[in-house]
Every structure is written in structure tokens, then in C-alpha cells.
């Protein structure tokens, strides 16, 4: 199940774990990424906490934790090569996997058509 | 963009929009921060081929001596800048600084000897203040005229010479910091061989009504691509060039800013025209004694860019900062983060390790020699 946030993150949900990344729209706004700072595996984050930071040539931006949960895995590949996020934001460019505190929390998020309508 | 703000336009604003520029407010002007390729590719294209930049927002000013002798305009301007203006030959351009009474920097500028007058280019954000400053102090000796009906196009990169020489062959004969009036497409333009990227290139002052035609003619060359202000900033940062308002301002003196080279010996203590500019009593002793702080290059040891405003610490656990970053980002040609900032002069030796605070983390940086990339100016 694919869900989206107003902060331009996508979540791919399976068995209470969300794989989280930033949307193609967000990547287009940011431009070429040169650095990604990822959370620690094992960190427990609340909804809205700064979970990761992306730096483009232009500026730094936070990536917020979309729901409450525990970081169970991060994508080391994008730490080594941030351009993967530009090339493939909604697949190979994922950021982290989040074990949700309550799987039902995801029900309030947007589906893809609602998200795409929101960014015009 | 805030619709309630009426932004100034340049003679190239329509073209910038038509070319797909992402327009932002810069110093009150509607300017392209980037085009479709983005900052990284625009930066690399400029270093590989040639980039065309609209810099028409900058101020263009003429100082015409009332006596008719350009030497009188030169001596007048020397009252406001700690620079050898009188010694600049006709057809040559030089970098300068306006200082205030405390030795701080009011603006930086380029000025040229045009034979019977001086031609100045000043920063967009400072130009109203600069013109007022010139009028207040030099009106006895000069007529001061701001040229508001001209565009300014920078053409930068290793292919700039061949691109401009196709339209004006004499451009190839110019050396770094030469300035000549050239006929391009039948239009009389004022061309200097200079720029703000660390590359060879030109800045072309063109009547506003002809600016778009000239830009389009240059862009017909496949080597030439339009470049936004984002890449202009990363290019100048790699080249170690100061951005007024970030790296130099009224709190920094020429010596603190490591711009000693811009103050020729004739204006220093013991020189034939020593002093005689605002703040000379502060600036000149610093050539002997140094300034308390100094602008340095900063090379972050990791991959994270360190931006302007970050505090610098002498060690990882220190609680009191010793300096700060004034410009920083990622250098696409350096393929690494690059920055510059101010540190105590005792810590300004290249190789000194400092720590920058980035979002609460202490990241190691090394004081580095500027520039980060070797300039390719066409020196004679």
C-alpha cells in the first residue's frame, strides 16, 4: 500500500513496516542532492521529528518522520551516492524503514491520486 | 514569489523566463536562480564550455571629470577606495573596495580607465548607496552618471573566447582585465575580459534595447548555455571570490578579508599616495600588524556541506565559537564541500583543524588555501 504526506514523503507499507522516501516532486524542487544524513537504526521517532537531512547544491532540507515508529533499516547506498535519490526517488532512492507504533496510523495519509492532486 | 512586491526587471528578464529560468527575487530584481539543467550541470557546463549570465542587475556608473582630465577623476575616486586608480592605464580594469571610516568594506567594485572618464561596475544590492556615496564625496571633481538603460552579460568559461570572437574577432586579442569598446552585431558594447567564476571570460555592457539580441546570438552557439545565480555562486565560491554581504561587509577590513592584493603599495604606508581614504588609520597599520581575524578557505573533511552562518570551534567540545562560516556549499568541480569564513589570525594557517557546528553536530574542517580550483584567466 502506497501512501503520501503533505511534506512530500512516500511510504510503502507492508506488515506494519513503512519504507520511506521523498517524492519525485520533492526531488525536482530540491535539485541535485550532494549529501544525505540518515537516522540511526534503533532510533524511536515521533511523527514530525526530523528523521533525515538532504543537502542539494542550493540548500539543506529536513525529511520528517511521517508516523511514530522505530527505525529498523537505512539505505546506505544513498549515503554513499546521493544522486541515486535524484535518479530513482520512489524506488532505489528510499531513505529508511520504519516499524510503525500503530499500523492503523497510516490510514490517515493521502493515497497517490490525492497527493498528485495536491502538488498540481 | 510574493505578488505584492513589484520586482525590477532587466533587459533580459523576458528571455530568462522564455528560456525556462526559475525566477527569484535577488536584490529586488526578478532573476533566474537556475534553468532546467540545474545548478550542478550549469556549474560544470561553465567550467567545460561557456555559460551566459544575466548580471544586468549590477550597477554601471560613469565618473566624468569636470576638468576633462581623467587623472582628476582617478584622484577623486582614490578618496573613497584604498586602491591605485591613478596608475591604471587607459583600457584597463581593476578591482576595488569602498571603505568606511572604520576601515570596513561598504562594497566591492570593478573600475576601468576609459581614457577620458572612469567606468564602474558595483553590486546590485549596494548600487543606490554607492551612487549616493559617490555623489556626496566626488561631485566637486566629477559628474556621476548611473547608466540605467544598459544590460550586462557575463560570458564565462573556456569556450567564451571562441564564442565571442565569432561575433567580434578582436575579443580574442584582449588580455585579462582589458576593457574595450567593441562592435558586436553592429552594436557598440563595452567589453571587459573578466568575470566572477574563476574562468576566462568576458563581461559585456550592452544598450538595454539590444541586450536580448546579443544574448540570443551568443546562445545560438551550442557551447553557450544560460546559467542562473545558483551556479554563479558555486563557481565564485570555488574560485575563492568574495560575495559582498556574505564574505565582506562593514565589519571586515581589507586585511581581515585577505584582500591585501587589492591595495597597491602606492596607497600603503610609505607609498607616494599612502592613505587618504576612509578608515586609513585602521586599514594601514593592519598591513604591519595583521588584523584580529582573517578570511580563509575551509575544506570540510566529510561529505556534508557547511553553509554560511555555521559557527566554528577550535576543538570538538569547545562551547565558545572562535569564528564562523560566511559562504559554503558543495563544489561541483571540487567534487567536495567547500566553504570560506573568518577565524582568529592565529588559526588561519592552512591545515589547521577546526570544528563546525551543523545542526548540533560538530564536523571537522581544515583551513584551506583559496581558491579551491585553479583559475584560468587569460593573463597577457
CSV table of C-alpha atoms in Angstrom, one decimal:
chain,number,residue,atom,x,y,z
A,1,UNK,CA,0.0,0.0,0.0
A,2,UNK,CA,1.5,3.3,-1.1
A,3,UNK,CA,0.8,6.5,1.0
A,4,UNK,CA,2.0,10.1,0.9
A,5,UNK,CA,2.4,13.0,3.3
A,6,UNK,CA,2.0,16.8,2.8
A,7,UNK,CA,5.7,17.0,3.4
A,8,UNK,CA,6.4,15.1,0.1
A,9,UNK,CA,7.3,11.8,1.6
A,10,UNK,CA,6.1,8.5,0.3
A,11,UNK,CA,5.5,5.3,2.4
A,12,UNK,CA,5.3,1.8,1.1
A,13,UNK,CA,3.5,-0.2,3.8
A,14,UNK,CA,3.8,-3.9,4.4
A,15,UNK,CA,3.3,-5.9,7.6
A,16,UNK,CA,3.5,-2.8,9.8
A,17,UNK,CA,6.8,-1.6,8.3
A,18,UNK,CA,6.9,1.5,6.1
A,19,UNK,CA,9.7,2.0,3.6
A,20,UNK,CA,10.0,5.9,3.4
A,21,UNK,CA,11.5,8.2,0.8
A,22,UNK,CA,10.9,11.6,-0.7
A,23,UNK,CA,8.7,12.1,-3.8
A,24,UNK,CA,9.7,12.8,-7.4
A,25,UNK,CA,8.1,16.2,-6.9
A,26,UNK,CA,10.2,16.9,-3.8
A,27,UNK,CA,13.4,15.8,-5.7
A,28,UNK,CA,12.6,18.1,-8.6
A,29,UNK,CA,12.2,21.0,-6.2
A,30,UNK,CA,15.5,20.2,-4.4
A,31,UNK,CA,17.7,19.7,-7.4
A,32,UNK,CA,20.9,17.6,-7.4
A,33,UNK,CA,21.5,16.1,-4.0
A,34,UNK,CA,25.0,16.1,-2.7
A,35,UNK,CA,24.6,14.7,0.8
A,36,UNK,CA,22.1,12.7,2.8
A,37,UNK,CA,22.2,12.3,6.6
A,38,UNK,CA,20.2,9.3,7.8
A,39,UNK,CA,18.9,8.4,11.2
A,40,UNK,CA,20.4,5.7,13.5
A,41,UNK,CA,19.0,2.3,13.2
A,42,UNK,CA,17.1,1.7,16.5
A,43,UNK,CA,16.1,5.3,17.0
A,44,UNK,CA,12.5,5.8,18.1
A,45,UNK,CA,10.9,8.8,16.4
A,46,UNK,CA,7.6,10.7,16.8
A,47,UNK,CA,5.5,11.9,13.9
A,48,UNK,CA,7.1,15.1,12.6
A,49,UNK,CA,10.5,14.6,14.1
A,50,UNK,CA,13.4,15.4,11.8
A,51,UNK,CA,14.5,12.0,10.6
A,52,UNK,CA,17.0,12.7,7.9
A,53,UNK,CA,18.6,15.7,6.2
A,54,UNK,CA,19.1,16.2,2.5
A,55,UNK,CA,21.5,18.7,1.0
A,56,UNK,CA,21.3,19.9,-2.5
A,57,UNK,CA,23.8,22.2,-4.2
A,58,UNK,CA,21.5,25.0,-3.1
A,59,UNK,CA,20.3,24.3,0.5
A,60,UNK,CA,19.7,21.8,3.3
A,61,UNK,CA,16.2,20.4,4.0
A,62,UNK,CA,14.8,18.1,6.7
A,63,UNK,CA,13.0,14.9,6.0
A,64,UNK,CA,10.3,14.4,8.7
A,65,UNK,CA,9.3,11.2,10.2
A,66,UNK,CA,5.8,10.6,8.7
A,67,UNK,CA,4.5,8.5,11.6
A,68,UNK,CA,5.6,7.3,15.0
A,69,UNK,CA,7.8,4.3,15.0
A,70,UNK,CA,11.3,2.8,15.2
A,71,UNK,CA,14.0,3.0,12.5
A,72,UNK,CA,14.8,-0.6,11.6
A,73,UNK,CA,16.9,-0.1,8.5
A,74,UNK,CA,18.5,2.8,6.5
A,75,UNK,CA,19.6,2.9,2.8
A,76,UNK,CA,23.4,3.0,3.0
A,77,UNK,CA,23.5,3.2,-0.8
A,78,UNK,CA,22.2,6.8,-0.9
A,79,UNK,CA,24.6,7.9,1.8
A,80,UNK,CA,27.4,6.8,-0.5
A,81,UNK,CA,25.8,8.2,-3.6
A,82,UNK,CA,23.0,10.8,-3.1
A,83,UNK,CA,22.4,11.0,-6.8
A,84,UNK,CA,20.5,7.7,-6.6
A,85,UNK,CA,17.7,9.7,-5.0
A,86,UNK,CA,17.6,12.1,-8.0
A,87,UNK,CA,17.7,9.2,-10.4
A,88,UNK,CA,15.1,6.9,-8.8
A,89,UNK,CA,13.4,8.7,-5.8
A,90,UNK,CA,10.5,6.3,-5.4
A,91,UNK,CA,12.4,3.0,-5.6
A,92,UNK,CA,16.1,2.7,-5.2
A,93,UNK,CA,16.3,6.1,-3.5
A,94,UNK,CA,14.4,5.1,-0.4
A,95,UNK,CA,15.7,6.6,2.9
A,96,UNK,CA,14.7,4.3,5.8
A,97,UNK,CA,12.4,1.6,7.0
A,98,UNK,CA,10.1,2.5,9.9
A,99,UNK,CA,8.4,-0.1,12.2
A,100,UNK,CA,5.1,1.7,12.9
A,101,UNK,CA,4.0,2.1,16.5
A,102,UNK,CA,0.4,1.5,15.3
A,103,UNK,CA,-0.1,0.2,11.8
A,104,UNK,CA,-3.5,1.9,11.7
A,105,UNK,CA,-1.8,5.3,11.8
A,106,UNK,CA,-1.2,5.1,8.1
A,107,UNK,CA,-4.8,5.1,7.2
A,108,UNK,CA,-5.0,8.9,7.6
A,109,UNK,CA,-2.4,9.6,5.0
A,110,UNK,CA,-3.0,10.5,1.3
A,111,UNK,CA,-3.2,8.0,-1.5
A,112,UNK,CA,-1.2,8.7,-4.7
A,113,UNK,CA,-4.0,10.4,-6.6
A,114,UNK,CA,-4.8,12.7,-3.6
A,115,UNK,CA,-1.1,13.5,-3.3
A,116,UNK,CA,-0.6,14.2,-7.0
A,117,UNK,CA,-3.7,16.4,-7.0
A,118,UNK,CA,-2.2,18.4,-4.0
A,119,UNK,CA,1.0,19.2,-5.9
A,120,UNK,CA,-0.8,20.1,-9.1
B,1,UNK,CA,7.1,34.8,-5.0
B,2,UNK,CA,5.2,37.5,-3.1
B,3,UNK,CA,2.9,39.1,-5.6
B,4,UNK,CA,2.7,42.3,-3.6
B,5,UNK,CA,6.4,43.0,-4.3
B,6,UNK,CA,7.0,44.7,-7.6
B,7,UNK,CA,10.3,43.4,-8.7
B,8,UNK,CA,12.7,45.2,-11.0
B,9,UNK,CA,13.3,43.7,-14.4
B,10,UNK,CA,16.4,43.6,-16.5
B,11,UNK,CA,16.6,43.8,-20.3
B,12,UNK,CA,16.9,40.0,-20.3
B,13,UNK,CA,14.0,39.1,-17.9
B,14,UNK,CA,11.7,38.1,-20.7
B,15,UNK,CA,14.4,36.0,-22.3
B,16,UNK,CA,15.3,34.4,-18.9
B,17,UNK,CA,11.6,33.4,-18.4
B,18,UNK,CA,11.3,32.1,-22.0
B,19,UNK,CA,14.5,30.0,-21.5
B,20,UNK,CA,12.8,28.3,-18.5
B,21,UNK,CA,14.6,30.2,-15.8
B,22,UNK,CA,13.3,29.6,-12.2
B,23,UNK,CA,12.8,33.2,-11.2
B,24,UNK,CA,13.5,34.5,-7.7
B,25,UNK,CA,13.9,37.9,-6.0
B,26,UNK,CA,17.6,38.8,-5.9
B,27,UNK,CA,18.4,42.3,-4.6
B,28,UNK,CA,15.0,43.5,-5.7
B,29,UNK,CA,15.3,42.0,-9.2
B,30,UNK,CA,13.5,39.1,-10.8
B,31,UNK,CA,16.4,36.9,-11.6
B,32,UNK,CA,16.9,33.2,-12.7
B,33,UNK,CA,18.4,31.1,-9.9
B,34,UNK,CA,18.7,28.2,-12.3
B,35,UNK,CA,17.5,26.8,-15.6
B,36,UNK,CA,16.2,23.3,-16.4
B,37,UNK,CA,19.6,21.5,-16.1
B,38,UNK,CA,20.0,22.7,-12.5
B,39,UNK,CA,22.9,24.2,-10.5
B,40,UNK,CA,25.2,21.2,-10.7
B,41,UNK,CA,25.1,20.8,-14.5
B,42,UNK,CA,25.1,24.6,-15.1
B,43,UNK,CA,28.3,24.9,-13.0
B,44,UNK,CA,30.0,22.0,-14.8
B,45,UNK,CA,29.0,23.3,-18.2
B,46,UNK,CA,30.5,26.7,-17.4
B,47,UNK,CA,33.8,25.1,-16.5
B,48,UNK,CA,33.8,22.8,-19.5
B,49,UNK,CA,32.4,25.2,-22.2
B,50,UNK,CA,30.8,28.5,-21.6
B,51,UNK,CA,28.0,30.0,-19.5
B,52,UNK,CA,25.9,33.1,-20.2
B,53,UNK,CA,24.8,35.0,-17.1
B,54,UNK,CA,22.4,37.9,-16.9
B,55,UNK,CA,24.1,40.3,-14.5
B,56,UNK,CA,22.2,43.4,-15.6
B,57,UNK,CA,21.0,44.0,-12.1
B,58,UNK,CA,24.5,45.2,-11.2
B,59,UNK,CA,25.1,49.0,-11.2
B,60,UNK,CA,27.0,50.7,-14.1
B,61,UNK,CA,28.3,54.1,-13.3
B,62,UNK,CA,30.4,56.7,-15.1
B,63,UNK,CA,32.7,59.2,-13.4
B,64,UNK,CA,33.3,62.1,-15.8
B,65,UNK,CA,36.0,64.6,-14.6
B,66,UNK,CA,34.8,68.2,-14.6
B,67,UNK,CA,38.3,69.2,-15.7
B,68,UNK,CA,38.3,66.9,-18.6
B,69,UNK,CA,41.4,65.2,-17.3
B,70,UNK,CA,40.8,61.5,-16.3
B,71,UNK,CA,43.6,61.9,-13.7
B,72,UNK,CA,41.3,64.2,-11.7
B,73,UNK,CA,38.6,61.6,-11.7
B,74,UNK,CA,41.2,58.9,-10.7
B,75,UNK,CA,42.5,61.1,-7.8
B,76,UNK,CA,38.9,61.8,-6.7
B,77,UNK,CA,38.0,58.1,-6.6
B,78,UNK,CA,41.1,57.4,-4.6
B,79,UNK,CA,39.5,59.4,-1.8
B,80,UNK,CA,37.0,56.6,-1.4
B,81,UNK,CA,39.0,53.5,-2.3
B,82,UNK,CA,42.4,52.3,-0.9
B,83,UNK,CA,43.4,51.4,-4.4
B,84,UNK,CA,45.8,52.7,-7.1
B,85,UNK,CA,43.3,54.3,-9.5
B,86,UNK,CA,45.7,56.9,-10.9
B,87,UNK,CA,48.2,54.2,-12.1
B,88,UNK,CA,45.6,52.3,-14.1
B,89,UNK,CA,46.2,52.7,-17.8
B,90,UNK,CA,43.5,53.5,-20.4
B,91,UNK,CA,41.8,50.4,-21.5
B,92,UNK,CA,42.5,48.5,-18.3
B,93,UNK,CA,40.2,47.5,-15.4
B,94,UNK,CA,40.9,46.8,-11.7
B,95,UNK,CA,39.2,45.5,-8.6
B,96,UNK,CA,38.5,48.0,-5.8
B,97,UNK,CA,36.8,48.4,-2.4
B,98,UNK,CA,34.8,51.3,-0.9
B,99,UNK,CA,35.8,51.6,2.8
B,100,UNK,CA,34.1,53.3,5.6
B,101,UNK,CA,35.6,55.5,8.4
B,102,UNK,CA,36.3,52.4,10.5
B,103,UNK,CA,38.1,50.6,7.6
B,104,UNK,CA,35.0,48.3,7.0
B,105,UNK,CA,34.1,47.5,3.4
B,106,UNK,CA,31.0,49.3,2.0
B,107,UNK,CA,31.0,47.5,-1.3
B,108,UNK,CA,33.5,46.0,-3.8
B,109,UNK,CA,33.6,47.1,-7.4
B,110,UNK,CA,35.4,46.9,-10.7
B,111,UNK,CA,36.6,50.2,-12.3
B,112,UNK,CA,38.1,50.9,-15.6
B,113,UNK,CA,40.0,53.8,-17.2
B,114,UNK,CA,38.1,54.8,-20.4
B,115,UNK,CA,40.7,57.4,-21.4
B,116,UNK,CA,38.5,60.5,-20.6
B,117,UNK,CA,36.4,59.0,-17.8
B,118,UNK,CA,36.1,56.1,-15.4
B,119,UNK,CA,33.6,53.3,-15.7
B,120,UNK,CA,32.5,51.4,-12.6
B,121,UNK,CA,30.5,48.3,-12.0
B,122,UNK,CA,29.1,47.9,-8.5
B,123,UNK,CA,26.9,45.3,-6.7
B,124,UNK,CA,23.1,45.4,-7.3
B,125,UNK,CA,22.2,45.5,-3.6
B,126,UNK,CA,24.6,48.4,-2.9
B,127,UNK,CA,24.2,50.5,-6.1
B,128,UNK,CA,21.9,53.1,-4.7
B,129,UNK,CA,24.1,53.6,-1.7
B,130,UNK,CA,27.2,53.6,-3.8
B,131,UNK,CA,25.9,56.2,-6.2
B,132,UNK,CA,24.8,58.4,-3.3
B,133,UNK,CA,28.3,57.9,-1.7
B,134,UNK,CA,30.0,59.0,-4.9
B,135,UNK,CA,27.7,62.0,-5.4
B,136,UNK,CA,28.3,63.1,-1.7
B,137,UNK,CA,32.0,62.9,-1.9
B,138,UNK,CA,33.1,63.4,-5.6
B,139,UNK,CA,30.7,65.9,-7.1
B,140,UNK,CA,33.3,68.6,-6.8
B,141,UNK,CA,35.5,66.8,-9.2
B,142,UNK,CA,33.2,64.5,-11.3
B,143,UNK,CA,29.9,64.3,-12.9
B,144,UNK,CA,28.4,61.0,-11.7
B,145,UNK,CA,26.0,59.2,-14.0
B,146,UNK,CA,24.4,55.9,-13.3
B,147,UNK,CA,23.7,54.0,-16.6
B,148,UNK,CA,20.2,52.6,-16.1
B,149,UNK,CA,19.5,51.8,-19.7
B,150,UNK,CA,22.1,49.1,-20.2
B,151,UNK,CA,22.3,45.3,-19.8
B,152,UNK,CA,25.3,43.4,-18.5
B,153,UNK,CA,26.0,39.9,-19.9
B,154,UNK,CA,28.8,37.7,-18.4
B,155,UNK,CA,30.1,35.1,-20.8
B,156,UNK,CA,32.4,32.7,-18.8
B,157,UNK,CA,34.3,29.5,-19.5
B,158,UNK,CA,37.0,28.1,-21.7
B,159,UNK,CA,34.8,28.5,-24.8
B,160,UNK,CA,33.9,32.1,-24.1
B,161,UNK,CA,36.7,33.4,-26.3
B,162,UNK,CA,35.8,31.4,-29.4
B,163,UNK,CA,32.1,32.2,-28.9
B,164,UNK,CA,32.5,35.9,-28.6
B,165,UNK,CA,35.3,36.1,-31.3
B,166,UNK,CA,32.8,34.7,-33.8
B,167,UNK,CA,30.8,37.9,-33.4
B,168,UNK,CA,33.8,40.2,-32.6
B,169,UNK,CA,37.2,38.8,-33.6
B,170,UNK,CA,39.1,41.5,-31.6
B,171,UNK,CA,37.8,39.9,-28.4
B,172,UNK,CA,40.4,37.2,-28.8
B,173,UNK,CA,43.2,39.8,-28.6
B,174,UNK,CA,42.1,41.1,-25.2
B,175,UNK,CA,44.0,40.0,-22.0
B,176,UNK,CA,42.6,39.5,-18.5
B,177,UNK,CA,41.3,42.9,-17.2
B,178,UNK,CA,41.5,44.6,-20.6
B,179,UNK,CA,38.4,46.7,-21.4
B,180,UNK,CA,37.5,47.8,-24.9
B,181,UNK,CA,34.6,49.2,-26.9
B,182,UNK,CA,33.7,46.5,-29.5
B,183,UNK,CA,31.1,46.4,-32.2
B,184,UNK,CA,29.1,43.2,-31.8
B,185,UNK,CA,26.3,42.7,-34.3
B,186,UNK,CA,26.7,46.3,-35.2
B,187,UNK,CA,26.0,47.3,-31.6
B,188,UNK,CA,28.6,49.3,-29.7
B,189,UNK,CA,29.4,47.4,-26.5
B,190,UNK,CA,31.8,47.8,-23.7
B,191,UNK,CA,33.6,44.5,-23.2
B,192,UNK,CA,36.0,43.6,-20.3
B,193,UNK,CA,37.9,40.3,-20.1
B,194,UNK,CA,36.9,39.5,-16.6
B,195,UNK,CA,34.3,37.7,-14.5
B,196,UNK,CA,33.3,36.1,-11.3
B,197,UNK,CA,33.7,32.4,-12.0
B,198,UNK,CA,37.4,31.7,-11.9
B,199,UNK,CA,37.3,31.0,-15.7
B,200,UNK,CA,38.4,33.0,-18.6
B,201,UNK,CA,35.6,35.1,-20.0
B,202,UNK,CA,34.0,38.5,-20.6
B,203,UNK,CA,31.5,40.9,-19.2
B,204,UNK,CA,29.7,42.8,-21.9
B,205,UNK,CA,27.9,46.1,-21.2
B,206,UNK,CA,25.3,46.5,-24.0
B,207,UNK,CA,22.5,49.0,-24.6
B,208,UNK,CA,19.4,47.6,-23.0
B,209,UNK,CA,17.4,47.6,-26.2
B,210,UNK,CA,20.0,45.3,-27.8
B,211,UNK,CA,20.7,43.1,-24.9
B,212,UNK,CA,18.3,40.3,-25.8
B,213,UNK,CA,19.5,40.2,-29.4
B,214,UNK,CA,23.1,39.9,-28.2
B,215,UNK,CA,22.2,37.2,-25.7
B,216,UNK,CA,20.3,35.2,-28.3
B,217,UNK,CA,23.2,35.4,-30.8
B,218,UNK,CA,25.6,34.1,-28.2
B,219,UNK,CA,23.2,31.3,-27.2
B,220,UNK,CA,23.0,30.2,-30.8
B,221,UNK,CA,26.4,28.8,-30.2
B,222,UNK,CA,26.0,25.2,-28.9
B,223,UNK,CA,28.9,25.7,-26.5
B,224,UNK,CA,27.0,28.5,-24.7
B,225,UNK,CA,24.2,27.8,-22.2
B,226,UNK,CA,22.2,30.1,-19.9
B,227,UNK,CA,23.3,29.9,-16.3
B,228,UNK,CA,21.5,31.0,-13.2
B,229,UNK,CA,22.6,32.7,-10.0
B,230,UNK,CA,22.9,29.4,-8.2
B,231,UNK,CA,25.8,28.2,-10.3
B,232,UNK,CA,27.2,31.8,-10.3
B,233,UNK,CA,27.5,31.4,-6.5
B,234,UNK,CA,29.1,27.9,-6.5
B,235,UNK,CA,31.5,29.0,-9.3
B,236,UNK,CA,32.7,32.1,-7.4
B,237,UNK,CA,33.0,30.2,-4.2
B,238,UNK,CA,35.2,27.5,-5.7
B,239,UNK,CA,37.3,30.4,-7.2
B,240,UNK,CA,37.7,31.9,-3.7
B,241,UNK,CA,35.9,35.2,-4.7
B,242,UNK,CA,34.1,37.2,-2.1
B,243,UNK,CA,30.3,37.8,-2.2
B,244,UNK,CA,29.6,41.2,-0.8
B,245,UNK,CA,27.2,40.9,2.2
B,246,UNK,CA,28.4,37.4,3.0
B,247,UNK,CA,32.2,37.3,2.9
B,248,UNK,CA,32.9,41.0,3.2
B,249,UNK,CA,30.9,43.8,4.7
B,250,UNK,CA,31.3,46.8,7.1
B,251,UNK,CA,32.6,44.5,9.8
B,252,UNK,CA,35.5,43.3,7.7
B,253,UNK,CA,38.6,45.3,6.7
B,254,UNK,CA,40.6,44.7,3.5
B,255,UNK,CA,43.4,42.9,5.5
B,256,UNK,CA,40.9,40.8,7.5
B,257,UNK,CA,39.3,39.9,4.2
B,258,UNK,CA,42.7,38.7,2.9
B,259,UNK,CA,42.3,41.3,0.1
B,260,UNK,CA,45.8,42.8,0.6
B,261,UNK,CA,46.5,42.3,-3.1
B,262,UNK,CA,43.8,44.9,-3.9
B,263,UNK,CA,45.6,47.6,-2.0
B,264,UNK,CA,48.6,48.5,-4.1
B,265,UNK,CA,51.9,49.6,-2.4
B,266,UNK,CA,51.4,53.2,-3.6
B,267,UNK,CA,48.4,53.5,-1.2
B,268,UNK,CA,50.1,51.8,1.8
B,269,UNK,CA,52.3,53.3,4.4
B,270,UNK,CA,55.4,54.7,2.7
B,271,UNK,CA,53.8,54.8,-0.7
B,272,UNK,CA,53.6,58.0,-2.7
B,273,UNK,CA,49.8,58.4,-2.1
B,274,UNK,CA,49.5,56.5,1.1
B,275,UNK,CA,46.2,56.8,2.9
B,276,UNK,CA,43.7,59.4,2.0
B,277,UNK,CA,40.7,57.0,2.0
B,278,UNK,CA,38.1,56.4,4.7
B,279,UNK,CA,39.4,54.3,7.6
B,280,UNK,CA,43.1,54.5,6.5
B,281,UNK,CA,44.1,54.9,10.2
B,282,UNK,CA,42.6,51.4,10.8
B,283,UNK,CA,43.5,49.7,7.5
B,284,UNK,CA,47.1,50.7,7.0
B,285,UNK,CA,48.5,49.6,10.4
B,286,UNK,CA,46.9,46.2,9.7
B,287,UNK,CA,49.4,45.7,6.8
B,288,UNK,CA,52.2,45.7,9.5
B,289,UNK,CA,50.3,44.1,12.4
B,290,UNK,CA,47.7,41.9,10.8
B,291,UNK,CA,44.0,42.0,11.6
B,292,UNK,CA,42.5,40.1,14.6
B,293,UNK,CA,40.6,37.8,12.2
B,294,UNK,CA,41.2,36.6,8.7
B,295,UNK,CA,39.1,35.2,5.9
B,296,UNK,CA,40.2,31.6,5.0
B,297,UNK,CA,39.2,28.8,2.8
B,298,UNK,CA,37.6,25.9,4.7
B,299,UNK,CA,37.6,22.3,3.5
B,300,UNK,CA,35.1,20.1,5.3
B,301,UNK,CA,36.6,16.7,5.9
B,302,UNK,CA,33.3,14.8,5.4
B,303,UNK,CA,30.8,15.0,2.7
B,304,UNK,CA,28.3,17.3,4.4
B,305,UNK,CA,28.2,20.8,3.1
B,306,UNK,CA,28.8,23.5,5.7
B,307,UNK,CA,26.8,26.6,4.9
B,308,UNK,CA,27.2,30.3,5.7
B,309,UNK,CA,26.3,31.1,9.3
B,310,UNK,CA,27.7,27.9,10.9
B,311,UNK,CA,29.9,28.6,13.9
B,312,UNK,CA,33.5,27.4,14.1
B,313,UNK,CA,35.1,26.0,17.2
B,314,UNK,CA,38.8,25.3,18.0
B,315,UNK,CA,38.0,21.8,19.3
B,316,UNK,CA,35.2,19.3,19.2
B,317,UNK,CA,33.9,20.0,22.7
B,318,UNK,CA,34.5,23.8,22.9
B,319,UNK,CA,31.5,25.8,23.9
B,320,UNK,CA,32.6,29.3,22.6
B,321,UNK,CA,33.0,29.7,18.9
B,322,UNK,CA,36.2,31.2,17.5
B,323,UNK,CA,34.8,32.1,14.1
B,324,UNK,CA,32.1,31.5,11.6
B,325,UNK,CA,31.4,30.4,8.0
B,326,UNK,CA,30.4,33.2,5.6
B,327,UNK,CA,29.8,31.1,2.4
B,328,UNK,CA,29.6,27.4,2.0
B,329,UNK,CA,28.1,24.7,-0.1
B,330,UNK,CA,29.1,21.9,-2.4
B,331,UNK,CA,31.7,22.5,-5.1
B,332,UNK,CA,30.7,20.5,-8.2
B,333,UNK,CA,34.2,20.8,-9.8
B,334,UNK,CA,36.0,20.3,-6.4
B,335,UNK,CA,33.6,17.3,-6.0
B,336,UNK,CA,33.5,18.1,-2.3
B,337,UNK,CA,32.0,20.6,0.1
B,338,UNK,CA,33.8,24.0,0.0
B,339,UNK,CA,33.5,27.0,2.3
B,340,UNK,CA,35.1,30.2,3.5
B,341,UNK,CA,34.8,32.1,6.7
B,342,UNK,CA,36.6,34.1,9.4
B,343,UNK,CA,38.9,32.7,12.1
B,344,UNK,CA,41.4,34.3,14.5
B,345,UNK,CA,44.5,35.1,12.6
B,346,UNK,CA,46.5,32.7,14.8
B,347,UNK,CA,44.3,29.8,13.5
B,348,UNK,CA,44.4,30.9,9.8
B,349,UNK,CA,47.3,28.7,8.8
B,350,UNK,CA,46.3,26.2,6.1
B,351,UNK,CA,45.9,22.7,7.6
B,352,UNK,CA,44.6,24.0,10.9
B,353,UNK,CA,41.8,21.7,12.0
B,354,UNK,CA,38.6,23.4,13.3
B,355,UNK,CA,35.1,22.1,14.0
B,356,UNK,CA,31.9,23.5,12.5
B,357,UNK,CA,28.5,23.2,14.2
B,358,UNK,CA,26.0,21.8,11.7
B,359,UNK,CA,22.5,21.1,13.1
B,360,UNK,CA,24.0,20.4,16.6
B,361,UNK,CA,26.8,18.1,15.3
B,362,UNK,CA,30.5,19.1,15.3
B,363,UNK,CA,32.0,18.4,11.9
B,364,UNK,CA,35.8,18.7,11.3
B,365,UNK,CA,37.0,21.2,8.7
B,366,UNK,CA,40.5,22.1,7.6
B,367,UNK,CA,41.7,25.6,6.9
B,368,UNK,CA,42.5,25.5,3.2
B,369,UNK,CA,44.3,27.6,0.7
B,370,UNK,CA,42.0,29.6,-1.7
B,371,UNK,CA,41.0,29.1,-4.4
B,372,UNK,CA,39.6,25.5,-4.5
B,373,UNK,CA,40.0,25.4,-8.3
B,374,UNK,CA,42.9,26.9,-10.3
B,375,UNK,CA,41.7,30.0,-12.1
B,376,UNK,CA,42.2,30.0,-15.9
B,377,UNK,CA,42.3,33.8,-16.5
B,378,UNK,CA,43.9,34.8,-19.8
B,379,UNK,CA,46.8,36.8,-18.5
B,380,UNK,CA,48.9,38.6,-21.0
